[in-house]
mmCIF file with all atom_site columns, C-alpha atoms in Angstrom:
data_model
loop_
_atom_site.group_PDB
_atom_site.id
_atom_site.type_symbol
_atom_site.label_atom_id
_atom_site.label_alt_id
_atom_site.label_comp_id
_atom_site.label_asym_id
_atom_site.label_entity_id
_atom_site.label_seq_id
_atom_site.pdbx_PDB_ins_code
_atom_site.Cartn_x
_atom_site.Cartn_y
_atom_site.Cartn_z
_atom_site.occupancy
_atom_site.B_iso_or_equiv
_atom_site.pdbx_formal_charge
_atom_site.auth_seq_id
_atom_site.auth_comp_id
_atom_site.auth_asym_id
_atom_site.auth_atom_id
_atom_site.pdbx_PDB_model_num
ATOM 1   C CA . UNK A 1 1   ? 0.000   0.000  0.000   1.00 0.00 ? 1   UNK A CA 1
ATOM 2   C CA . UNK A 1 2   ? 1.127   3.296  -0.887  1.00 0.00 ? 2   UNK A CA 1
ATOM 3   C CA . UNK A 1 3   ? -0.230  6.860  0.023   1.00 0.00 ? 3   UNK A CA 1
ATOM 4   C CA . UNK A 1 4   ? -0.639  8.837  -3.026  1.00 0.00 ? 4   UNK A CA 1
ATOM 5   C CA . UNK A 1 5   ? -2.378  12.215 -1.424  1.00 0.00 ? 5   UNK A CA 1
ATOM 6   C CA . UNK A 1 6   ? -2.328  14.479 1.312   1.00 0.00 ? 6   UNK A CA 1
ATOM 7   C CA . UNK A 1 7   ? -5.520  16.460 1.695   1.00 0.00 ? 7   UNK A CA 1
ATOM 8   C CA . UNK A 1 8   ? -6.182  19.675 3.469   1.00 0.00 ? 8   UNK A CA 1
ATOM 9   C CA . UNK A 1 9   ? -9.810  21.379 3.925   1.00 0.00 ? 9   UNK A CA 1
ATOM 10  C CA . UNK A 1 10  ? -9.881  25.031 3.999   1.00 0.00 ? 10  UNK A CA 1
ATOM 11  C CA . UNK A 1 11  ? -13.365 26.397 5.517   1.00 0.00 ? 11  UNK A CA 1
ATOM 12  C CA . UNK A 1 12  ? -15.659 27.128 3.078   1.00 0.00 ? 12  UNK A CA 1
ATOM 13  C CA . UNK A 1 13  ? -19.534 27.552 2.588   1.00 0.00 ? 13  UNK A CA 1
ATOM 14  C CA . UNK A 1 14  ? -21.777 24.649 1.430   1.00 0.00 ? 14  UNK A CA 1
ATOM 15  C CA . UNK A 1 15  ? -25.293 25.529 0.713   1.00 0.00 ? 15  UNK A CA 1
ATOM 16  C CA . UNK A 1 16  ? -27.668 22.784 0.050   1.00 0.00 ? 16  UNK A CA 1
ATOM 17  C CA . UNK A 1 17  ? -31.285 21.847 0.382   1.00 0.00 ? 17  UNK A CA 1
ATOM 18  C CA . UNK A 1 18  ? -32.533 23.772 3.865   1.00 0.00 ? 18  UNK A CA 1
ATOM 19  C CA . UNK A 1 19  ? -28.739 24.803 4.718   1.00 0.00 ? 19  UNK A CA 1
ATOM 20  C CA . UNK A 1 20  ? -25.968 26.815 4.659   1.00 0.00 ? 20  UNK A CA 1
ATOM 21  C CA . UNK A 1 21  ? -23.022 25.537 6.097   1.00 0.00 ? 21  UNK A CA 1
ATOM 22  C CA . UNK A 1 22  ? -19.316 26.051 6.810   1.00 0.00 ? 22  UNK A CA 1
ATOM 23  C CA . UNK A 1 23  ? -16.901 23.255 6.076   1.00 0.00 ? 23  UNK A CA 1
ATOM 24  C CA . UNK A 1 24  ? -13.856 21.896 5.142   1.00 0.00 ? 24  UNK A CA 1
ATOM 25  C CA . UNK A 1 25  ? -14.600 18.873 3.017   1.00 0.00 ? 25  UNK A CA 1
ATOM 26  C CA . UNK A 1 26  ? -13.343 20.305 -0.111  1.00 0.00 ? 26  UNK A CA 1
ATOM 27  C CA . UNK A 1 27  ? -10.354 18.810 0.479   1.00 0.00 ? 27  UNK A CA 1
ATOM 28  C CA . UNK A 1 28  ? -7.393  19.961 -1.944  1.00 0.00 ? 28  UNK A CA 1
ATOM 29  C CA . UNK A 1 29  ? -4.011  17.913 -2.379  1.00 0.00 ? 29  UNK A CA 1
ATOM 30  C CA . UNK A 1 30  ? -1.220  18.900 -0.321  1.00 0.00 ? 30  UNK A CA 1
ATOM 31  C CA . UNK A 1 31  ? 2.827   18.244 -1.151  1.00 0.00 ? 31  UNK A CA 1
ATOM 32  C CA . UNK A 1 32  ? 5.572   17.699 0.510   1.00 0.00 ? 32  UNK A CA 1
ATOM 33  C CA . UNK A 1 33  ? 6.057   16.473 4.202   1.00 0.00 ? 33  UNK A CA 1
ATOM 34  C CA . UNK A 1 34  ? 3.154   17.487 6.816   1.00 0.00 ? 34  UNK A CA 1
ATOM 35  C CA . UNK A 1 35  ? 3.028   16.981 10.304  1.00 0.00 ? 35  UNK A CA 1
ATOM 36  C CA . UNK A 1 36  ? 0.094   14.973 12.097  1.00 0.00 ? 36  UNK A CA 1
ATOM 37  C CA . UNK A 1 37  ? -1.111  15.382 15.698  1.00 0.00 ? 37  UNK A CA 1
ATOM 38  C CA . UNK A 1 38  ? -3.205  13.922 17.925  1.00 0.00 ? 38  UNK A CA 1
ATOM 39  C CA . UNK A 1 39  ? -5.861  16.786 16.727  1.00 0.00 ? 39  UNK A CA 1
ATOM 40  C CA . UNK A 1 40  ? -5.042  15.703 13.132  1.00 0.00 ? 40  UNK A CA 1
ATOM 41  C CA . UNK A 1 41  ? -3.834  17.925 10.288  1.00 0.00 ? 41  UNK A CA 1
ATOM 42  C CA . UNK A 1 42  ? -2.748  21.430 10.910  1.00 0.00 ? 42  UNK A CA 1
ATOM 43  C CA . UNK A 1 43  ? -5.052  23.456 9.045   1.00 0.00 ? 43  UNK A CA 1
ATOM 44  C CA . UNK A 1 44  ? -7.399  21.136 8.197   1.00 0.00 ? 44  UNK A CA 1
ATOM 45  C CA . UNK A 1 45  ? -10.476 23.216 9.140   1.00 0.00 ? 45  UNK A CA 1
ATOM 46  C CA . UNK A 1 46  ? -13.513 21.325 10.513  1.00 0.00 ? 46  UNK A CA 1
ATOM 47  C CA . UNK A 1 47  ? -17.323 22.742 10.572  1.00 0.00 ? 47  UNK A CA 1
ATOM 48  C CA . UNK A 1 48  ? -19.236 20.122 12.277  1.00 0.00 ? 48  UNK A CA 1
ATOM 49  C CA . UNK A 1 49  ? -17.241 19.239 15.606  1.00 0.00 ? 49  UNK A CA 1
ATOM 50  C CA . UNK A 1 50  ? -20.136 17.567 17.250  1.00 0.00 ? 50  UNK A CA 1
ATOM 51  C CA . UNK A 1 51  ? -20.072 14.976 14.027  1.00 0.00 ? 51  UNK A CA 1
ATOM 52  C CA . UNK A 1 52  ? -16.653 15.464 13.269  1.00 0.00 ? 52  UNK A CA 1
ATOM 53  C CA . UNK A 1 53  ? -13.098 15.613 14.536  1.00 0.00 ? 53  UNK A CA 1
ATOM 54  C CA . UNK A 1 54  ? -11.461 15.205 18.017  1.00 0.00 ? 54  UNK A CA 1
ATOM 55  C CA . UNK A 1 55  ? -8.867  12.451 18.879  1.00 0.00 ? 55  UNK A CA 1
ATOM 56  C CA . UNK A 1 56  ? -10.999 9.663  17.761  1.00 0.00 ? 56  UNK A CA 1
ATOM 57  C CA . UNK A 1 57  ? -11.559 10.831 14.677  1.00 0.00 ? 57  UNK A CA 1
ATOM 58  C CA . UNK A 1 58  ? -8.479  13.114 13.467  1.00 0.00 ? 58  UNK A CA 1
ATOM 59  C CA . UNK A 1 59  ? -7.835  11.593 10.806  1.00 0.00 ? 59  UNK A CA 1
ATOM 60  C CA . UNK A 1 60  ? -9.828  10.220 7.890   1.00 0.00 ? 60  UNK A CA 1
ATOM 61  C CA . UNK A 1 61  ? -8.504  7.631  5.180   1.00 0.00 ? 61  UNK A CA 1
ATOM 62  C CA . UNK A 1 62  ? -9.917  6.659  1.883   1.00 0.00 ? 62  UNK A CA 1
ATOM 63  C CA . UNK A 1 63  ? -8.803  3.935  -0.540  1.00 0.00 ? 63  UNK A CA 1
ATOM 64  C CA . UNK A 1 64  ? -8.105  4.373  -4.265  1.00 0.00 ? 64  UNK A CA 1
ATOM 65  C CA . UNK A 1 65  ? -9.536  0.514  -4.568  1.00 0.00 ? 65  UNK A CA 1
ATOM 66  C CA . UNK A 1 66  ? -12.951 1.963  -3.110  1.00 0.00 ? 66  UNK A CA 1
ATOM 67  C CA . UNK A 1 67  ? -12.856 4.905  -5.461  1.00 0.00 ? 67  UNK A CA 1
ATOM 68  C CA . UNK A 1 68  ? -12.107 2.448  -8.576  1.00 0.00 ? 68  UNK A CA 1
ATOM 69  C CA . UNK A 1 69  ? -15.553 0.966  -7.688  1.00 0.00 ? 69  UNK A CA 1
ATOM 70  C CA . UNK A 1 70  ? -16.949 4.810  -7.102  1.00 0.00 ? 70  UNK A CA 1
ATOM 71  C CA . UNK A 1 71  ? -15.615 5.566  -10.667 1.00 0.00 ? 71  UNK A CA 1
ATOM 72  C CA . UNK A 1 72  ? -17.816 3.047  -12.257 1.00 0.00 ? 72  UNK A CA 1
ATOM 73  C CA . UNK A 1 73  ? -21.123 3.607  -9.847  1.00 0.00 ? 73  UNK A CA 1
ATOM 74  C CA . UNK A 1 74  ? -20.992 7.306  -10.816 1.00 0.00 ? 74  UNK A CA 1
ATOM 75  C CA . UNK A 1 75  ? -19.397 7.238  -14.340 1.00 0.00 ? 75  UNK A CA 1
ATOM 76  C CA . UNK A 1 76  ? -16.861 8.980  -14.524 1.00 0.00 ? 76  UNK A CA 1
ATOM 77  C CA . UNK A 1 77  ? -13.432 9.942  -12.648 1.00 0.00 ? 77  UNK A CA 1
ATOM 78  C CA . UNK A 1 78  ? -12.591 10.873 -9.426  1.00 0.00 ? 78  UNK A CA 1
ATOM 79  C CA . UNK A 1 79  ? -9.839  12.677 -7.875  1.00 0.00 ? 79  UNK A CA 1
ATOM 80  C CA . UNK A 1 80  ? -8.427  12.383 -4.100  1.00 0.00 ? 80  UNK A CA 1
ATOM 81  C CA . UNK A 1 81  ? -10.141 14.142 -1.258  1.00 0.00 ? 81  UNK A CA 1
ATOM 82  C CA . UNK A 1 82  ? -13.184 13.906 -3.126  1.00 0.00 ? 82  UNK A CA 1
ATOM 83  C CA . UNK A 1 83  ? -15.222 12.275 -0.087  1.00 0.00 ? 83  UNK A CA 1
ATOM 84  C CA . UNK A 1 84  ? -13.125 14.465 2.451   1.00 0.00 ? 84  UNK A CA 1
ATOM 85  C CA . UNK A 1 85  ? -10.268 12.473 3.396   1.00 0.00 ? 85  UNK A CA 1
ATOM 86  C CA . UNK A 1 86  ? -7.598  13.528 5.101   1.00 0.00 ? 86  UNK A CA 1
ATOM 87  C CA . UNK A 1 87  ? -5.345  10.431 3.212   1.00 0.00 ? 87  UNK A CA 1
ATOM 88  C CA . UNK A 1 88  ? -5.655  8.651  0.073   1.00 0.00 ? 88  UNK A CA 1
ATOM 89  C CA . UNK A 1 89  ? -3.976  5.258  -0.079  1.00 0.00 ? 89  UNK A CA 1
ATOM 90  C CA . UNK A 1 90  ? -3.099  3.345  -3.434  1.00 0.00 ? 90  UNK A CA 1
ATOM 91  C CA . UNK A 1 91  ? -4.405  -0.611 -2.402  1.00 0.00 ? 91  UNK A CA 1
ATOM 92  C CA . UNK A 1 92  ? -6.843  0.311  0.677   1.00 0.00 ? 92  UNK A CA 1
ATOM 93  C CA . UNK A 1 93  ? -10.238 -1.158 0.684   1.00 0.00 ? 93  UNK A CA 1
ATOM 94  C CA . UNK A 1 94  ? -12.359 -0.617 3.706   1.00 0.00 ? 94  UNK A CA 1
ATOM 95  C CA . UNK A 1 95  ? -13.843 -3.741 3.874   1.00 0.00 ? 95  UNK A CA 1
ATOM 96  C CA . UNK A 1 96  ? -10.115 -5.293 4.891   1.00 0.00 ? 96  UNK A CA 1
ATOM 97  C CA . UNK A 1 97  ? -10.218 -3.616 8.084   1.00 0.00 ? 97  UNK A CA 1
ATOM 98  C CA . UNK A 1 98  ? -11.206 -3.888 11.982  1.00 0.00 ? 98  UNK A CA 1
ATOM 99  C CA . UNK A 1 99  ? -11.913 -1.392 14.484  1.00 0.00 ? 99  UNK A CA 1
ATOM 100 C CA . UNK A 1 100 ? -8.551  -1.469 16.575  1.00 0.00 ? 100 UNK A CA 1
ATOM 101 C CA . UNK A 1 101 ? -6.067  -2.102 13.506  1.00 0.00 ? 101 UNK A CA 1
ATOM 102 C CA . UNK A 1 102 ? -3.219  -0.185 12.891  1.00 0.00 ? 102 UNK A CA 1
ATOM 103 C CA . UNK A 1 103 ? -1.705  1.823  9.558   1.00 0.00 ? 103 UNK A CA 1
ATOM 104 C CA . UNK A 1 104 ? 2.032   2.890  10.080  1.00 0.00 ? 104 UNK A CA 1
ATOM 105 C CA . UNK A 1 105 ? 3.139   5.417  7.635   1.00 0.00 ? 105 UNK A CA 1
ATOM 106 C CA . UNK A 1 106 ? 6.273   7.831  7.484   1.00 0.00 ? 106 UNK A CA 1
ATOM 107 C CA . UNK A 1 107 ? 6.431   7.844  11.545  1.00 0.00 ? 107 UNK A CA 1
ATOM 108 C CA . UNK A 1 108 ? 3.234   8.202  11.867  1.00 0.00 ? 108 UNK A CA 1
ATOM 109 C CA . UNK A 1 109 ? 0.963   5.406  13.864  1.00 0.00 ? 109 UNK A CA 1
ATOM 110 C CA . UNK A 1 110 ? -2.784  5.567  13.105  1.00 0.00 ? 110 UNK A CA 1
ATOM 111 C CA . UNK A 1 111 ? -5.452  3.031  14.748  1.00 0.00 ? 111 UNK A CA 1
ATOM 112 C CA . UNK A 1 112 ? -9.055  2.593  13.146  1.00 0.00 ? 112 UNK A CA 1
ATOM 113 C CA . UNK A 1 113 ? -11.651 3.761  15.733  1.00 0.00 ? 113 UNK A CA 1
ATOM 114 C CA . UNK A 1 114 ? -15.006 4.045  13.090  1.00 0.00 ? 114 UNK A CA 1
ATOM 115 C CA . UNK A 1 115 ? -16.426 3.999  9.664   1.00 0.00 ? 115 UNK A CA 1
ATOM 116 C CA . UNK A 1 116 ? -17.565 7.342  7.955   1.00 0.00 ? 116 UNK A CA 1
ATOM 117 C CA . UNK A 1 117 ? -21.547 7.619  8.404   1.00 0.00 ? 117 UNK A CA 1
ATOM 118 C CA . UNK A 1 118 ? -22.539 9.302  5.866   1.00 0.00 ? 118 UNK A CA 1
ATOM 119 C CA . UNK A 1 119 ? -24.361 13.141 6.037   1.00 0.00 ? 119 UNK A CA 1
ATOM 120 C CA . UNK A 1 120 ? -25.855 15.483 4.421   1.00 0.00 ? 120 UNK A CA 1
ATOM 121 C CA . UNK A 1 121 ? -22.844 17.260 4.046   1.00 0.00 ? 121 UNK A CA 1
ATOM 122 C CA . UNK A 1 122 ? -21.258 14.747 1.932   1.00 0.00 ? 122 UNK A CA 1
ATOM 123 C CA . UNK A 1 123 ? -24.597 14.451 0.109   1.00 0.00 ? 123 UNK A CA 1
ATOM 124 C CA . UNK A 1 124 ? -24.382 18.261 -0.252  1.00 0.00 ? 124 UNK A CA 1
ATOM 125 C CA . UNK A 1 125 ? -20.546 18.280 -1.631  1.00 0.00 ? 125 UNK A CA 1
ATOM 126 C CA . UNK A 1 126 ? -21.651 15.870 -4.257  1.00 0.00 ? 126 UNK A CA 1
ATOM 127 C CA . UNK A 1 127 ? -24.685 17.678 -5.293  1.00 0.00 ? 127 UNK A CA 1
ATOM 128 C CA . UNK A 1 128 ? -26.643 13.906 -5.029  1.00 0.00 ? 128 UNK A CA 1
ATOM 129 C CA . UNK A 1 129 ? -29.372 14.112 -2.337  1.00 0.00 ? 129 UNK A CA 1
ATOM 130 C CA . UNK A 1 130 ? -29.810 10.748 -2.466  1.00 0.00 ? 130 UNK A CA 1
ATOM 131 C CA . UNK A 1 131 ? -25.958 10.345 -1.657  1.00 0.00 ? 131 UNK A CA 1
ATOM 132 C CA . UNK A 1 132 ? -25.977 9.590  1.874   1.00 0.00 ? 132 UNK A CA 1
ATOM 133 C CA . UNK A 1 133 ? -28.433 6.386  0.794   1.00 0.00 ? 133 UNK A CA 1
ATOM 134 C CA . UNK A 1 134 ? -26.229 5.470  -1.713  1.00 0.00 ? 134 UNK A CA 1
ATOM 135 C CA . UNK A 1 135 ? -23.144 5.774  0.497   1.00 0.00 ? 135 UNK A CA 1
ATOM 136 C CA . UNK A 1 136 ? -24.307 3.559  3.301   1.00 0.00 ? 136 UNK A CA 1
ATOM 137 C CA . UNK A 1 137 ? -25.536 0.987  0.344   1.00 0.00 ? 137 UNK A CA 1
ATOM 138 C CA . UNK A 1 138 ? -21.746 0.597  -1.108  1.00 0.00 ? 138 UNK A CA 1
ATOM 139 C CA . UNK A 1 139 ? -20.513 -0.135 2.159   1.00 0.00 ? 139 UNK A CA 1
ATOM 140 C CA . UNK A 1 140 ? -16.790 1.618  1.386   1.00 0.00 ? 140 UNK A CA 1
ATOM 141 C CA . UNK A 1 141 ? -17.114 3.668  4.359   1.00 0.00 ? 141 UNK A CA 1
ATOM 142 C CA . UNK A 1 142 ? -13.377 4.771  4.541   1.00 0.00 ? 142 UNK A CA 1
ATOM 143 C CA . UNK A 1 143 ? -11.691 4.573  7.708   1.00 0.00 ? 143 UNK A CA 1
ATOM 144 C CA . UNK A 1 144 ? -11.773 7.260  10.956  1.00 0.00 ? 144 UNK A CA 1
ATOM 145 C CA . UNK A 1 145 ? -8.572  7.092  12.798  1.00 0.00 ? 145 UNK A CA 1
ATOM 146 C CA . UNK A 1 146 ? -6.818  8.277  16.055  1.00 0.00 ? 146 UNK A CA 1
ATOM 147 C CA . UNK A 1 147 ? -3.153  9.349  15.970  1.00 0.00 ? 147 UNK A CA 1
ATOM 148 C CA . UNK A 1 148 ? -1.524  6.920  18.089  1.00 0.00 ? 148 UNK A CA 1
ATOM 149 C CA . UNK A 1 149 ? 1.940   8.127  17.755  1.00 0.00 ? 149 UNK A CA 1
ATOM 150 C CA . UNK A 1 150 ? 2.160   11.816 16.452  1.00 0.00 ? 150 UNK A CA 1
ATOM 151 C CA . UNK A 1 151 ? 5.066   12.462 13.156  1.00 0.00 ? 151 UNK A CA 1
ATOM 152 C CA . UNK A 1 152 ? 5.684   13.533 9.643   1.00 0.00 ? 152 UNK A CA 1
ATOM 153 C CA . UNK A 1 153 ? 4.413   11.514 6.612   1.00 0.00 ? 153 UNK A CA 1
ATOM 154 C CA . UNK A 1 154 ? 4.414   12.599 2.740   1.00 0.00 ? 154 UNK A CA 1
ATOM 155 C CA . UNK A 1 155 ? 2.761   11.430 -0.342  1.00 0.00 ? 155 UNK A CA 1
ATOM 156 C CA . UNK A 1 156 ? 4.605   8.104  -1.692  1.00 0.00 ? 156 UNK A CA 1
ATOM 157 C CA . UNK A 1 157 ? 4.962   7.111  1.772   1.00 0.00 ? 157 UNK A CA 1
ATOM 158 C CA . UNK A 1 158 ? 4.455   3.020  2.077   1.00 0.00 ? 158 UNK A CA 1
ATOM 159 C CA . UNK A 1 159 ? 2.113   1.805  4.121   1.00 0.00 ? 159 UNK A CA 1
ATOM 160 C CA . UNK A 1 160 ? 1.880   -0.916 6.515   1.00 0.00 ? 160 UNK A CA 1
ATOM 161 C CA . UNK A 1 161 ? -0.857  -2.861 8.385   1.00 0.00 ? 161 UNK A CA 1
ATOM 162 C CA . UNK A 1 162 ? -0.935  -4.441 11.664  1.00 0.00 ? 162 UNK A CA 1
ATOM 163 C CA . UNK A 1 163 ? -3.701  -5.949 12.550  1.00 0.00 ? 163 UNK A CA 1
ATOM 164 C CA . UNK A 1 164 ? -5.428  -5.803 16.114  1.00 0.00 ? 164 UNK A CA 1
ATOM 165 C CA . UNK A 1 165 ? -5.183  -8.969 17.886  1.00 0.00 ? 165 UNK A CA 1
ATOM 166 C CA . UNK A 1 166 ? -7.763  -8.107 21.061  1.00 0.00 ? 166 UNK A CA 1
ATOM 167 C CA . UNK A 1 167 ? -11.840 -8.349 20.707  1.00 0.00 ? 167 UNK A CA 1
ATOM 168 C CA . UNK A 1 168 ? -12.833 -6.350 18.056  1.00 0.00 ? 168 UNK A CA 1
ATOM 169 C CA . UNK A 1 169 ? -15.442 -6.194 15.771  1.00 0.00 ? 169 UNK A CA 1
ATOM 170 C CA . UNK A 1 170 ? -14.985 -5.552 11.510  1.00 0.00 ? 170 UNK A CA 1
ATOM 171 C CA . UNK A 1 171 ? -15.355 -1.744 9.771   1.00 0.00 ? 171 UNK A CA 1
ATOM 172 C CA . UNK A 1 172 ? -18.375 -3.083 7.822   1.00 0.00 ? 172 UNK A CA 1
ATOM 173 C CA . UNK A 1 173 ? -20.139 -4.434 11.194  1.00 0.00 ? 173 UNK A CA 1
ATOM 174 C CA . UNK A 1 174 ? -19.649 -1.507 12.899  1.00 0.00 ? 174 UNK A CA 1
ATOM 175 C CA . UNK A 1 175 ? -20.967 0.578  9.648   1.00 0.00 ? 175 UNK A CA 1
ATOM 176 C CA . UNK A 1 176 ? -24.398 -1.773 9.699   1.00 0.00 ? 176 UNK A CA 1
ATOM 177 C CA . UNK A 1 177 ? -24.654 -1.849 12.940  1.00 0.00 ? 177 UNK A CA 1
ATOM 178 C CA . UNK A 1 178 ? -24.832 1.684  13.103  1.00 0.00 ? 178 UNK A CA 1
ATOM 179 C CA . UNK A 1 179 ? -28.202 2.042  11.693  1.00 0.00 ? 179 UNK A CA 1
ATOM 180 C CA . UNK A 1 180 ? -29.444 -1.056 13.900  1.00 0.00 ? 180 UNK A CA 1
ATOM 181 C CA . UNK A 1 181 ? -31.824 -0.315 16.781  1.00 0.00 ? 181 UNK A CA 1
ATOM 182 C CA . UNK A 1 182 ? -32.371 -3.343 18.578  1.00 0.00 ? 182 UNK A CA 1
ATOM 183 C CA . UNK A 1 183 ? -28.186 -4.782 18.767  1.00 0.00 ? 183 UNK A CA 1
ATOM 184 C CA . UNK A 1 184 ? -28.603 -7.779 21.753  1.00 0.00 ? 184 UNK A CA 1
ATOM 185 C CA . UNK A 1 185 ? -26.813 -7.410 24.886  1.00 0.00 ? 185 UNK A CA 1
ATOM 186 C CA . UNK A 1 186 ? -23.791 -9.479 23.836  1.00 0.00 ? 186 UNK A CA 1
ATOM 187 C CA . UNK A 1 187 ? -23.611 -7.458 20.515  1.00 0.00 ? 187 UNK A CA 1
ATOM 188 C CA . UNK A 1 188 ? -23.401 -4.272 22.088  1.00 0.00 ? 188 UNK A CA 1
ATOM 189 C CA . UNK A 1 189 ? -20.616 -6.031 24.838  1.00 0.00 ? 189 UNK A CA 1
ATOM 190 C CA . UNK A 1 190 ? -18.326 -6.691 21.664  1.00 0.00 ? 190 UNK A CA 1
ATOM 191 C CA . UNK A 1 191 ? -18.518 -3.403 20.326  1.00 0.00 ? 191 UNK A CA 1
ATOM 192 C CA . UNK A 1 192 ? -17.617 -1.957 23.993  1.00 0.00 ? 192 UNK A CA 1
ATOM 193 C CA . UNK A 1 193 ? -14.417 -4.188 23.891  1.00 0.00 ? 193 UNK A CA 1
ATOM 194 C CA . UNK A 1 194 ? -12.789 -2.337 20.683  1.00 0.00 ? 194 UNK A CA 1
ATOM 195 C CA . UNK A 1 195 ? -11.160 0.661  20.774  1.00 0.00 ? 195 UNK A CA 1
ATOM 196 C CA . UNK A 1 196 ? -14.126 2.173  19.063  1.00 0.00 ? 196 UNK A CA 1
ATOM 197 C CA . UNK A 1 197 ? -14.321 6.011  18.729  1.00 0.00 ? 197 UNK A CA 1
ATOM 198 C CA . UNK A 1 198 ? -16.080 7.705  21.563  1.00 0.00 ? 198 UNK A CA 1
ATOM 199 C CA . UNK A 1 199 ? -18.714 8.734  19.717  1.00 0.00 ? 199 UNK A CA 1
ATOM 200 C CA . UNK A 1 200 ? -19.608 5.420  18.595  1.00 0.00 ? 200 UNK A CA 1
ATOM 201 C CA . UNK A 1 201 ? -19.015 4.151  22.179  1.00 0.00 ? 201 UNK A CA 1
ATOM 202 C CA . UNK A 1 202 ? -21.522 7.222  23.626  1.00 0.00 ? 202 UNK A CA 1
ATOM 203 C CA . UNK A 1 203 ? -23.856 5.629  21.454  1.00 0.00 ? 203 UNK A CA 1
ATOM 204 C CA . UNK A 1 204 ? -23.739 1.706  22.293  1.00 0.00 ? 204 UNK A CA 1
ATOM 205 C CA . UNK A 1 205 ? -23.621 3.033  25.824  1.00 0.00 ? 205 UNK A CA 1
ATOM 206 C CA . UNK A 1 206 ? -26.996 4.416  25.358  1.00 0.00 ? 206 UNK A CA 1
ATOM 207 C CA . UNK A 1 207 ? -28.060 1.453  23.132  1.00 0.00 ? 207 UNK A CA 1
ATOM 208 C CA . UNK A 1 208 ? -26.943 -0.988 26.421  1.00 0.00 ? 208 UNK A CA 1
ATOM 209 C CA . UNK A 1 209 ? -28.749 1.340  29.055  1.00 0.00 ? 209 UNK A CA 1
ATOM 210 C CA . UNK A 1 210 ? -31.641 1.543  27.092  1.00 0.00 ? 210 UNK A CA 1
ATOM 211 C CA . UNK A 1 211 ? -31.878 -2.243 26.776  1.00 0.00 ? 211 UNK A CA 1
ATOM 212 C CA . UNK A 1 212 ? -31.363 -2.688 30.702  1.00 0.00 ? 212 UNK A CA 1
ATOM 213 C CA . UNK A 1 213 ? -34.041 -0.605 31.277  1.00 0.00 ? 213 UNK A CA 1
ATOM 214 C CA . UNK A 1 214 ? -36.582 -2.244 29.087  1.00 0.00 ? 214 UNK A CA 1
ATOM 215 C CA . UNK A 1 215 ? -36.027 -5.726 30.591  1.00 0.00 ? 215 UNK A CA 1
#
């Protein structure tokens, strides 16, 4: 695996159905060598921080494989940062991946805490309101990441996997899951185990209470 782009969000305004919004998921490629902190990107602007961001989720990933299959679902090309990653790697397909794994490029050490759930926003960047349905369909969700070890990496960077060896659950389950409302007990439990984002975790959390409650 290989990463081929660096991509940086400036803010700017989205207006779509309903909304105006500022945001930074028109990402544009950056070169040369760029720092990465626990926060993410430096300068990487984000417009949703109750959705988006924070440790859990400073970083997000993409795979060229997955955008192969986008180029013939929507006909014609695509270029990196497209869906608002942060990192496009030649050879990544989300479906390869479990919560807890790790990517190590340049000295950089990433771990996968979530898939992307899809928003309007996206939707609205695409100009497809219908989008967010046909996002969640494809199940390519890309890959949310917390900075494990803080460093420099830079396009042509390789990039290696290590896989997480504890309880875990796959990026796929934890995308269809998402949109489940009745998860059993045990289901939930798994999910708990990973090192899921917190977001996600807030959310089972809830899910578990709530199903304590109703017994």
């Amino acid at each position: 695996m290989k990463l081929i782009s660096i991509n940086i969000g400036k803010e700017q305004t989205l207006v779509r159905p309903g909304k105006t919004e500022q945001t930074g998921i028109f990402k544009q490629p950056v070169q040369g060598a760029v720092q990465v902190t626990w926060q993410g990107l430096p300068g990487d602007f984000i417009g949703d921080s109750k959705h988006h961001g924070g440790p859990d989720q400073a970083i997000y990933i993409y795979g060229w494989t997955d955008y192969a299959w986008w180029e013939k679902e929507l006909g014609h090309s695509v270029q990196p940062g497209l869906f608002g990653e942060n990192l496009t790697i030649e050879g990544l397909e989300s479906a390869q991946f479990h919560i807890g794994d790790q990517l190590h490029i340049g000295t950089v050490i990433l771990q996968v805490t979530a898939p992307r759930i899809p928003c309007g926003t996206l939707a609205g960047r695409m100009n497809m309101p219908s989008f967010v349905r046909q996002f969640r369909q494809a199940e390519r969700p890309g890959l949310y990441c917390r900075v494990l070890q803080e460093g420099t990496l830079q396009d042509g960077d390789t990039v290696t996997i290590e896989k997480f060896t504890g309880e875990t659950v796959s990026l796929l389950e934890a995308m269809r899951d998402h949109y489940e409302p009745n998860l059993s007990e045990a289901s939930i439990h798994r999910f708990l185990a990973a090192p899921i984002a917190f977001r996600m975790r807030k959310k089972k959390e809830e899910q578990l209470a709530q199903l304590r409650i109703s017994k």
